[in-house]
Amino acid sequence: MDIAVRPARVALVGNPNSGKTALFNALTGAHQKVANYAGVTVERKEGIIRSASGRSLSVLDLPGTYSLRARSPDEEVTRDAVLGKLVGEAEPDAIICVADATNLRLVLRLVLELKQVGRPMVLALNMYDIAQRQGLRIDLEKLQAELGLPIVTTVATRKRGIEDLVAQVENLTLTAARGETGEGGWHAPDASEIRAAHRRAEQIMRDCVRPPERPDTLTGKIDGVLLNPVLGLLILSAILFVMFQAVFTWAAPLMDGIEAGFGLLGTAVSAVIPDEGAWGLLQSLLVEGVIAGVGSVLVFLPQIVILFAFIILLEDFGYMARAAFLLDRIMGVAGLHGRAFIPLLSSVACAIPGVMAARVIEAKRDRMTTILIAPLMTCSARIPVYTLIIGAFIPQQTVWGFLSLQGLVMFGLYVAGIVSALTVSFVIRKVFWRGAVEPFMMELPTYKVPDVKSVLFNLWLRARVFMERAARIILPLMVLIWFLSTFPYPPEGATGAPIDYSFAGMIGHALEPIFRPIGFNWQMVIALVPGMAAREVAVAALGTVYAVGDVDASVTALEALRTTILAQWSLATGLSFLAWYIFAPQCVATLGVVKRETNSWGWMWVMVAYMFGLAYLASFVTYHVAVALGGGAVGG
Ligand SMILES: Nc1nc2c(ncn2[C@@H]2O[C@H](COP(=O)(O)OP(=O)(O)OP(=O)(O)O)[C@@H](O)[C@H]2O)c(=O)[nH]1
Ligand SMILES: [Mg+2]
């Protein structure tokens, strides 16, 4: 085979949380997610780099594993990639085994196993900064000799040792016989072989590594407090609570600013484009459709950024694995595996990475349960809908002088999502899949001070995803909604609002009977339909449906919408809409990922059915209880 044609392929293999992805990012300049807990990476990612001598290398980031005896789907990806069993992919030309230098014991066993595969390999002793700070003494030469491997020390987050590593890899791929196939000598080891490898690893540890002079006592001390069964849970609740208060109170001034900006933009465009004939149509499309629609969603950016600032800081600090540990008992009662915590937490951003993160769960039933309930967690696309309704119906006042009432209601909605997820899991595991949940083992990472630059960068990535959704999904849908609610024009001498005669009006009126029992009017029904593509579109769609035909330039679009909703919906209807949004599977993309991850249409439809069922039921009950309690009056 001609070496020049195909770049040499290198795979990053190592224990979870050892810094493989950080190294991958440092090597390739990619921006894959890095965080301080095990199981961040669940699929293979490839990137191309160019070495100093100008050759290109293809680098593969893989999920972390302790052994090639894979147990969970993410570990299988790693095993198959290393052994060249992935479809359409040969085995890598070289392996970079990534080790957390402060935690060598476990990785040595993996190194011994990887050596049997017979690929050229280099050991990257990552987190070398921490090792040095602790005064850990590793006899590199001896270790190199014992293992028979070149060793490079690296600090992935500071891009240290990267050139060295690339040079070593290049060296390996040049000298090794290329294009060789076959599985090398790896086979699943039996119990005695595992014990032998264990003994060998222990002996290497004794020979080459002296315990640290300044061991990390801080992690132990902090854990003494944070993992305390009572105090720990109190602190966790307090953190979550502050988080939601902050989302509401800190974001408010920023949101006002963005809203005002879009208001000005709308006014400016109205001033430039005349309001007559075809120009009038264009003006209406741009101002009422596009600017008001996209603006009414982008306004929520500050809330999303604040929420993620909290989550990213906690992740990088190393707290999330602790939260999983603290909640393991509660989750166990609900029939959930402890490892479900991270997938469920990821679902607070979006159910899609959440469903994918479930790959770290070994037992199929535990994993399926987690996937089925992940979309019940409150994702960030629900924030605009929740905030709109809360802003319309819940007065802006404080409780006990310091708590924002709106923030409290928002917190309540998140809790409602969590409680329903746990309840559904409980029912699944008690009714359909009886049996014990597999025991939970997760290494607790050491605490690390979050790196400001990487936190800011991650925050920017989150913000960008949200803004890209606005451009890619919401903008085109807004054009469509504007079209449907503008045409056809009302007939001569018509008395109702123009939208009554439009396509959107027809669709809304046709579907309304289904939703009348849960208190929805036809305008809401129109908003639900494009809301299937992305939840937050419903907010923009409501804006269009209600605002088409009359624009009052003195208030911003969101304010106008709040006022309209307050005037046209009863409190019962507003609450019913919130209840609907807790449960309804209003997101086609999530359903697609569920189909892919479960490899079954059946499970996807089960999810659609149970979530719509719950949504309808919850809204029905909410609506009728609220009406019975006197919340049925419109215009209150
Ligand atoms: N101080 C220090 N921290 C590092 C270094 N490399 C990585 N980290 C941190 O270690 C944590 C884990 O890094 P990741 O790159 O996500 O680890 P991973 O091996 O890809 O983890 P999985 O995908 O879960 O298997 C993150 O908090 C990183 O910021 C390093 O060299 N020094
Ligand atoms: Mg990773």
XYZ file of C-alpha atoms and ligand atoms in Angstrom:
669
model
C 0.000 0.000 0.000
C 1.183 3.478 -0.781
C 1.903 5.301 2.440
C 1.501 8.731 0.907
C -2.122 8.149 -0.090
C -3.722 7.411 3.233
C -2.810 9.350 6.377
C -1.636 7.133 9.213
C -4.385 6.570 11.763
C -3.792 6.973 15.484
C -6.310 6.099 18.196
C -6.486 7.691 21.646
C -7.263 4.979 24.167
C -7.305 5.253 27.948
C -9.284 5.178 31.175
C -12.288 7.464 31.490
C -11.516 11.039 32.516
C -7.808 10.747 31.758
C -7.858 13.650 29.307
C -8.163 11.889 25.946
C -10.533 14.441 24.540
C -8.517 17.331 25.943
C -5.529 15.809 24.164
C -7.552 15.297 20.997
C -8.599 18.947 21.076
C -5.011 20.055 21.704
C -3.770 17.934 18.806
C -6.423 18.736 16.240
C -7.753 22.101 17.352
C -11.213 20.537 17.640
C -13.693 21.552 20.321
C -15.102 18.272 21.537
C -16.671 18.287 24.964
C -14.256 17.916 27.873
C -15.496 17.665 31.446
C -14.378 16.416 34.823
C -16.323 13.146 35.058
C -16.087 9.710 33.499
C -18.127 8.994 30.402
C -18.080 12.327 28.598
C -17.150 10.883 25.215
C -19.509 8.171 23.963
C -18.674 7.951 20.279
C -15.652 8.008 18.014
C -14.498 11.361 16.655
C -11.876 11.818 14.000
C -9.613 14.764 13.269
C -6.680 15.378 10.944
C -3.370 16.906 12.003
C -0.211 17.744 10.174
C 3.106 16.870 11.767
C 6.130 19.177 11.781
C 7.529 17.284 8.815
C 4.329 17.871 6.853
C 2.758 14.405 6.966
C -0.858 14.194 7.891
C -2.116 11.958 10.641
C -5.694 11.061 11.371
C -6.446 11.080 15.107
C -9.322 9.163 16.649
C -10.852 10.134 20.015
C -12.616 7.252 21.724
C -14.769 6.650 24.801
C -12.824 5.825 27.953
C -12.503 2.230 29.114
C -10.713 0.172 31.755
C -10.351 -2.868 29.556
C -10.960 -4.184 26.069
C -13.457 -6.559 27.645
C -16.140 -4.041 26.835
C -19.319 -4.049 28.883
C -21.290 -1.001 27.783
C -22.041 0.256 24.257
C -19.536 3.119 24.534
C -16.768 0.711 25.569
C -17.661 -1.541 22.660
C -16.948 1.342 20.312
C -13.451 1.611 21.780
C -12.812 -2.117 21.627
C -14.014 -2.382 18.042
C -12.010 0.649 16.948
C -8.832 -0.733 18.490
C -9.318 -4.197 17.023
C -10.311 -2.827 13.617
C -13.826 -4.230 13.816
C -15.720 -1.049 13.097
C -17.522 -1.270 9.784
C -15.412 0.075 6.951
C -12.491 0.844 9.176
C -9.143 -0.879 9.493
C -7.376 -1.079 12.829
C -5.362 2.018 13.756
C -1.734 2.219 12.657
C -0.729 3.303 16.127
C -2.241 3.759 19.567
C -1.730 6.611 21.986
C -2.531 5.210 25.387
C -3.566 8.169 27.526
C -2.905 7.851 31.250
C -3.823 10.086 34.155
C -0.319 10.289 35.623
C -1.734 10.619 39.130
C -3.717 7.430 38.764
C -1.436 4.960 37.008
C -2.494 1.746 38.684
C -5.624 1.146 36.614
C -4.183 2.252 33.323
C -1.230 -0.110 33.584
C -3.580 -3.047 33.262
C -5.076 -1.494 30.162
C -1.567 -0.899 28.765
C -0.701 -4.560 29.248
C -3.899 -5.558 27.488
C -3.327 -3.111 24.638
C 0.184 -4.409 24.131
C -1.285 -7.766 23.173
C -3.113 -6.133 20.301
C 0.305 -5.696 18.800
C -0.060 -2.207 17.353
C 2.749 0.327 17.771
C 1.969 2.287 20.907
C 3.108 5.296 22.884
C 2.086 6.069 26.456
C 1.077 9.672 27.114
C 1.404 10.476 30.799
C -1.191 13.208 30.901
C -2.066 15.557 33.797
C 1.636 15.721 34.439
C 1.146 19.187 35.937
C -0.914 17.704 38.742
C 1.567 14.872 39.232
C 4.372 17.393 39.617
C 2.384 19.588 41.951
C 1.752 16.572 44.154
C 5.417 15.659 44.061
C 4.660 12.282 42.563
C 7.890 10.643 41.442
C 7.638 8.436 38.381
C 10.841 6.829 37.130
C 10.159 7.414 33.466
C 13.167 5.523 32.130
C 12.445 2.466 34.188
C 8.767 2.565 33.290
C 9.673 2.879 29.645
C 11.944 -0.141 29.936
C 9.446 -2.232 31.920
C 6.635 -1.571 29.485
C 8.784 -1.530 26.382
C 7.013 1.598 25.159
C 8.054 5.169 24.450
C 6.589 7.555 27.034
C 5.733 11.228 26.632
C 4.557 13.490 29.431
C 1.719 15.851 28.531
C -0.515 18.550 29.951
C -3.377 18.472 27.476
C -5.178 21.515 28.832
C -2.029 23.629 28.497
C -0.987 22.047 25.191
C 2.290 20.893 26.728
C 4.147 17.905 25.300
C 2.022 17.865 22.173
C 4.865 18.248 19.664
C 6.798 15.543 21.411
C 3.828 13.262 21.212
C 3.271 13.905 17.519
C 6.943 13.251 16.822
C 6.781 9.940 18.689
C 3.659 8.878 16.865
C 5.163 9.771 13.524
C 8.210 7.791 14.422
C 6.103 4.767 15.281
C 4.025 4.871 12.148
C 7.084 5.278 9.952
C 9.065 2.426 11.412
C 6.223 -0.013 11.856
C 5.136 -2.231 9.051
C 2.127 -0.473 7.572
C -1.079 -1.988 6.381
C -0.600 -5.134 8.407
C -3.912 -6.679 9.405
C -5.148 -9.256 11.854
C -6.181 -8.957 15.437
C -2.757 -9.257 16.936
C -2.661 -11.390 20.011
C -5.620 -10.019 21.902
C -8.245 -12.374 23.194
C -10.646 -11.881 26.084
C -8.531 -12.851 29.106
C -9.728 -15.476 31.572
C -9.729 -15.026 35.334
C -6.177 -16.268 35.869
C -4.823 -14.029 33.117
C -6.609 -11.063 34.659
C -5.025 -11.844 38.020
C -1.613 -12.196 36.420
C -1.943 -8.812 34.691
C -3.049 -7.325 37.972
C 0.050 -8.630 39.754
C 2.296 -7.406 36.991
C 0.755 -3.930 37.170
C 1.235 -3.843 40.938
C 4.858 -4.822 40.549
C 5.492 -2.119 37.948
C 3.870 0.400 40.280
C 6.198 -0.608 43.106
C 9.259 -0.463 40.887
C 8.631 2.792 39.069
C 6.365 5.016 41.122
C 7.006 6.582 44.521
C 3.932 7.861 46.367
C 3.388 11.620 46.194
C 5.114 13.883 48.699
C 2.151 16.215 48.776
C -0.866 13.995 48.112
C -4.163 15.579 47.226
C -5.794 15.904 50.648
C -8.115 18.646 49.504
C -10.374 16.309 47.541
C -10.828 14.160 50.625
C -11.592 17.150 52.814
C -14.107 18.645 50.411
C -15.746 15.248 49.950
C -16.112 14.945 53.714
C -18.582 17.805 53.471
C -20.113 17.433 50.022
C -20.673 13.684 50.253
C -22.143 13.801 53.735
C -25.548 12.130 53.335
C -27.476 14.958 54.970
C -25.343 18.029 54.497
C -24.443 16.939 50.964
C -28.060 16.740 49.871
C -28.798 20.092 51.484
C -25.918 21.690 49.620
C -27.020 20.087 46.361
C -30.549 21.451 46.781
C -29.179 24.864 47.650
C -26.999 24.895 44.525
C -29.919 23.955 42.286
C -32.112 26.506 43.957
C -29.665 29.372 43.539
C -29.225 28.310 39.942
C -32.891 28.816 39.057
C -33.196 32.036 40.992
C -30.194 33.314 39.059
C -31.679 32.224 35.751
C -34.634 34.468 36.409
C -33.263 37.450 38.247
C -29.828 37.925 36.658
C -31.095 37.430 33.133
C -33.867 40.021 33.302
C -31.870 43.173 32.456
C -30.016 41.438 29.623
C -33.253 40.150 28.189
C -34.739 43.636 28.261
C -31.735 44.834 26.299
C -32.026 42.177 23.598
C -35.759 42.747 23.333
C -35.277 46.464 22.914
C -32.665 45.775 20.231
C -35.033 43.660 18.168
C -37.784 46.237 18.707
C -35.526 48.943 17.263
C -34.564 46.713 14.364
C -38.236 46.118 13.563
C -38.996 49.834 13.711
C -36.009 50.625 11.506
C -37.047 48.075 8.883
C -40.634 49.380 8.958
C -39.321 52.874 8.353
C -37.221 51.826 5.364
C -39.719 49.575 3.581
C -42.983 51.286 2.578
C -46.220 49.831 3.863
C -48.084 49.461 0.569
C -48.719 46.792 -2.040
C -46.064 44.126 -2.428
C -43.718 46.187 -0.280
C -46.208 45.984 2.514
C -46.124 42.204 2.276
C -42.337 42.208 2.440
C -42.447 44.522 5.423
C -44.923 42.272 7.159
C -42.788 39.188 6.413
C -39.618 40.798 7.714
C -40.967 42.673 10.698
C -43.760 40.457 11.966
C -42.516 37.130 10.689
C -38.742 37.069 10.801
C -37.574 39.793 13.194
C -40.321 39.395 15.770
C -40.207 35.602 15.498
C -36.470 35.080 15.754
C -36.196 37.904 18.284
C -38.836 36.381 20.526
C -36.672 33.261 20.832
C -33.219 34.849 20.990
C -34.409 36.962 23.886
C -33.989 33.897 26.068
C -30.286 33.595 25.385
C -29.221 35.177 28.710
C -31.215 32.634 30.708
C -29.655 29.780 28.816
C -26.160 31.193 29.225
C -26.616 31.629 32.982
C -27.982 28.123 33.410
C -25.049 26.679 31.495
C -22.492 28.763 33.310
C -23.595 26.978 36.478
C -23.608 23.539 34.893
C -20.236 23.910 33.171
C -18.580 25.246 36.330
C -19.951 22.372 38.389
C -18.862 19.845 35.770
C -15.329 21.151 35.525
C -14.973 21.426 39.266
C -15.766 17.721 39.501
C -19.039 18.100 41.372
C -21.352 16.292 38.963
C -20.026 12.827 39.732
C -20.609 13.637 43.421
C -24.171 14.681 42.726
C -24.632 11.332 40.964
C -23.235 9.594 44.033
C -25.534 11.517 46.397
C -28.609 10.816 44.326
C -27.779 7.178 43.673
C -30.076 6.019 46.493
C -33.040 8.080 45.350
C -32.472 7.029 41.775
C -32.177 3.404 42.851
C -35.597 3.591 44.500
C -36.978 4.866 41.194
C -35.371 1.896 39.450
C -32.648 3.938 37.816
C -29.003 3.046 37.559
C -26.592 5.497 39.196
C -24.999 6.024 35.833
C -28.285 7.441 34.567
C -27.495 10.652 36.390
C -25.183 12.116 33.773
C -27.508 11.303 30.836
C -30.395 12.882 32.708
C -28.320 15.890 33.624
C -27.203 16.294 30.014
C -30.852 16.290 29.043
C -31.216 19.611 30.835
C -29.320 21.028 27.872
C -31.067 18.903 25.304
C -32.406 15.367 25.295
C -30.269 14.449 22.279
C -26.852 14.364 24.026
C -28.703 12.974 27.049
C -30.038 9.984 25.157
C -26.612 9.387 23.648
C -24.879 9.622 27.017
C -26.956 6.627 28.113
C -24.440 4.518 26.207
C -22.310 4.361 29.335
C -24.951 2.164 30.975
C -24.177 -1.520 30.649
C -27.428 -3.374 31.231
C -29.876 -2.994 28.383
C -32.932 -2.484 30.589
C -31.233 0.164 32.679
C -30.214 1.921 29.511
C -33.628 1.725 27.851
C -35.319 3.062 30.968
C -32.943 6.011 30.993
C -33.524 6.739 27.311
C -37.288 6.560 27.718
C -37.382 9.125 30.499
C -34.572 11.455 29.382
C -36.912 13.721 27.345
C -38.961 14.401 30.480
C -36.091 16.400 31.915
C -36.564 20.092 31.232
C -34.468 20.903 28.168
C -33.352 24.409 27.332
C -35.828 24.693 24.437
C -38.607 24.686 27.027
C -37.211 27.767 28.744
C -38.743 30.236 26.249
C -42.165 28.632 26.547
C -42.059 28.465 30.335
C -40.771 31.999 30.663
C -43.436 33.400 28.349
C -46.308 31.835 30.262
C -44.796 32.549 33.668
C -44.161 36.149 32.620
C -47.799 36.539 31.583
C -49.527 34.946 34.558
C -47.171 35.029 37.521
C -46.738 38.464 39.083
C -43.238 39.842 39.380
C -42.992 39.812 43.148
C -40.717 38.472 45.816
C -41.483 35.921 48.477
C -40.037 36.471 51.956
C -38.386 39.565 50.608
C -35.694 37.880 48.516
C -37.029 35.009 46.431
C -38.395 35.759 43.010
C -41.836 34.190 42.683
C -41.319 33.659 38.960
C -38.030 31.915 39.707
C -39.830 29.692 42.196
C -42.404 28.656 39.617
C -39.634 27.924 37.117
C -37.887 25.801 39.750
C -41.198 24.027 40.291
C -41.449 23.192 36.602
C -37.954 21.694 36.615
C -38.845 19.684 39.701
C -42.037 18.547 37.970
C -39.924 17.256 35.085
C -37.579 15.396 37.426
C -40.356 13.933 39.540
C -42.254 12.711 36.496
C -39.083 11.176 35.045
C -38.472 9.289 38.300
C -42.103 8.229 38.505
C -42.200 6.914 34.961
C -38.978 5.017 35.604
C -40.452 3.587 38.781
C -43.505 2.380 36.899
C -41.439 0.899 34.081
C -39.222 -1.008 36.500
C -42.035 -2.147 38.748
C -44.573 -3.071 36.111
C -42.723 -4.012 32.946
C -39.149 -4.818 33.787
C -38.970 -6.176 37.249
C -35.582 -7.033 38.579
C -32.702 -5.494 40.400
C -30.791 -2.557 39.035
C -27.124 -3.347 38.477
C -24.772 -1.957 41.104
C -23.201 1.386 40.449
C -19.508 2.094 40.344
C -18.149 5.363 39.179
C -14.790 6.782 39.939
C -15.011 10.159 41.620
C -12.668 12.546 39.824
C -10.375 14.770 41.841
C -11.560 18.342 42.192
C -10.046 20.752 39.718
C -10.243 24.519 39.614
C -12.216 25.298 36.453
C -10.152 26.881 33.731
C -11.674 30.280 32.924
C -10.818 30.138 29.256
C -12.309 26.728 28.703
C -15.429 27.588 30.714
C -15.992 30.692 28.606
C -15.370 28.749 25.459
C -17.838 26.021 26.392
C -20.355 28.680 27.238
C -19.881 30.225 23.834
C -20.423 26.821 22.207
C -23.733 26.429 24.057
C -24.840 29.917 23.118
C -23.900 29.223 19.533
C -26.002 26.064 19.383
C -28.989 28.062 20.588
C -28.411 30.852 18.082
C -27.852 28.411 15.243
C -31.159 26.784 16.023
C -32.768 30.191 15.730
C -31.229 30.654 12.296
C -31.602 27.140 10.933
C -34.907 25.952 12.343
C -36.818 28.894 13.676
C -36.212 31.362 10.876
C -37.437 29.124 8.027
C -40.374 27.965 10.115
C -41.283 31.581 10.818
C -41.393 32.294 7.112
C -43.677 29.303 6.681
C -45.916 30.312 9.573
C -46.103 33.876 8.300
C -47.133 32.547 4.899
C -49.759 30.207 6.321
C -51.224 32.888 8.522
C -51.250 35.612 5.836
C -52.753 33.706 2.889
C -55.322 33.406 1.594
C -56.613 36.918 2.278
C -60.039 37.260 3.892
C -62.921 37.535 1.396
C -64.463 40.936 0.596
C -66.517 42.269 3.457
C -65.254 39.701 5.962
C -65.706 40.734 9.561
C -63.383 38.439 11.531
C -59.646 38.825 11.990
C -57.746 38.099 8.737
C -56.000 35.068 10.219
C -59.365 33.368 10.685
C -59.529 32.942 6.915
C -55.911 31.877 6.393
C -54.476 28.388 6.040
C -53.204 28.570 9.593
C -56.668 29.514 10.779
C -58.147 26.547 8.932
C -55.633 24.116 10.445
C -56.126 25.550 13.918
C -59.918 25.398 13.688
C -59.806 21.850 12.322
C -57.644 20.533 15.169
C -59.191 22.608 17.906
C -61.854 20.059 18.949
C -59.107 17.635 19.999
C -57.566 20.218 22.271
C -60.668 21.998 23.562
C -61.090 19.570 26.493
C -57.683 20.630 27.812
C -58.455 24.329 27.470
C -56.425 25.168 24.349
C -57.788 27.657 21.816
C -57.152 27.385 18.088
C -54.285 29.880 18.124
C -52.423 27.630 20.544
C -53.098 24.636 18.347
C -51.467 26.449 15.412
C -48.398 27.092 17.559
C -48.159 23.442 18.593
C -47.788 22.159 15.048
C -44.480 23.895 14.156
C -43.592 23.381 17.831
C -43.078 19.719 16.943
C -39.920 20.673 15.076
C -38.521 22.630 18.015
C -40.296 23.526 21.218
C -39.292 27.171 21.307
C -40.875 27.818 17.907
C -44.224 27.759 19.679
C -43.380 31.102 21.289
C -42.522 32.700 17.987
C -45.544 31.107 16.314
C -47.877 32.465 18.985
C -46.362 35.863 18.343
C -47.151 35.630 14.652
C -50.584 34.148 15.099
C -51.613 36.863 17.530
C -49.737 39.794 16.037
C -50.453 39.408 12.334
C -52.414 42.434 11.184
C -51.797 44.730 14.111
C -48.388 45.872 15.160
C -47.977 48.361 17.915
C -44.491 49.773 17.685
C -44.506 51.230 21.190
C -44.059 47.870 22.940
C -41.668 45.029 22.174
C -42.951 41.857 20.573
C -42.602 39.796 23.721
C -44.387 42.345 25.880
C -47.177 42.574 23.339
C -47.459 38.801 23.306
C -47.585 38.592 27.094
C -50.334 41.196 27.193
C -52.290 39.398 24.490
C -51.989 36.064 26.248
C -53.094 37.548 29.525
C -56.101 39.093 27.804
C -57.095 36.017 25.802
C -56.222 33.012 27.922
C -57.598 32.067 31.279
C -55.149 31.156 34.008
C -56.383 27.578 33.653
C -55.420 27.588 29.983
C -51.967 28.978 30.770
C -51.320 26.303 33.397
C -52.636 23.608 31.099
C -50.180 24.769 28.409
C -47.308 24.522 30.895
C -48.406 21.024 31.888
C -48.499 20.052 28.213
C -44.946 21.231 27.732
C -43.618 19.228 30.657
C -44.642 15.993 28.934
C -45.307 16.368 25.223
C -42.585 14.918 22.947
C -42.500 18.128 20.948
C -39.175 17.502 19.275
C -38.711 15.447 16.136
C -34.920 15.444 16.458
C -35.069 13.708 19.843
C -37.367 11.047 18.451
C -34.888 10.472 15.634
C -32.055 9.946 18.079
C -34.125 7.590 20.198
C -34.825 5.542 17.086
C -31.102 5.453 16.308
C -29.871 4.673 19.813
C -32.455 1.975 20.518
C -32.217 0.761 16.945
C -35.970 0.351 16.919
C -38.989 2.226 15.637
C -41.064 0.407 18.218
C -39.389 2.044 21.182
C -39.642 5.421 19.549
C -43.391 5.013 19.139
C -43.714 3.789 22.706
C -42.079 7.033 23.761
C -44.300 9.170 21.521
C -47.420 7.437 22.799
C -46.638 7.574 26.487
C -45.454 11.171 26.386
C -48.442 12.474 24.410
C -50.707 10.432 26.641
C -49.208 11.916 29.784
C -49.264 15.406 28.290
C -52.935 15.193 27.465
C -53.799 13.721 30.817
C -51.742 16.253 32.767
C -53.200 19.182 30.844
C -56.715 17.833 31.217
C -56.380 17.469 34.964
C -54.585 20.788 35.360
C -57.167 22.640 33.314
C -60.195 21.246 35.048
C -58.777 21.575 38.536
C -57.791 25.169 37.789
C -61.266 25.947 36.412
C -62.886 24.379 39.443
C -60.723 26.565 41.665
C -61.879 29.666 39.816
C -59.065 30.081 37.272
C -61.292 29.706 34.235
C -62.044 33.376 33.612
C -60.537 34.866 30.478
C -58.878 38.238 30.751
C -57.995 37.953 34.432
N -4.741 19.821 35.154
C -4.988 19.120 34.056
N -6.264 18.809 33.767
C -6.496 18.101 32.641
C -5.446 17.686 31.784
N -6.007 16.992 30.753
C -7.334 16.984 30.964
N -7.641 17.647 32.099
C -8.984 17.795 32.700
O -9.428 16.485 33.006
C -10.824 16.340 32.808
C -11.122 15.202 31.875
O -10.732 15.501 30.557
P -11.412 14.818 29.274
O -10.588 15.215 28.096
O -12.870 15.073 29.222
O -11.185 13.278 29.596
P -11.540 12.002 28.684
O -10.434 11.035 28.863
O -11.856 12.408 27.288
O -12.829 11.462 29.436
P -13.997 10.484 28.863
O -14.435 11.013 27.539
O -15.082 10.606 29.903
O -13.433 9.118 28.805
C -11.295 17.702 32.314
O -11.786 18.418 33.420
C -10.035 18.342 31.754
O -10.103 19.747 31.792
C -4.108 18.019 32.143
O -3.139 17.671 31.463
N -3.937 18.745 33.277
Mg -13.484 12.204 26.211
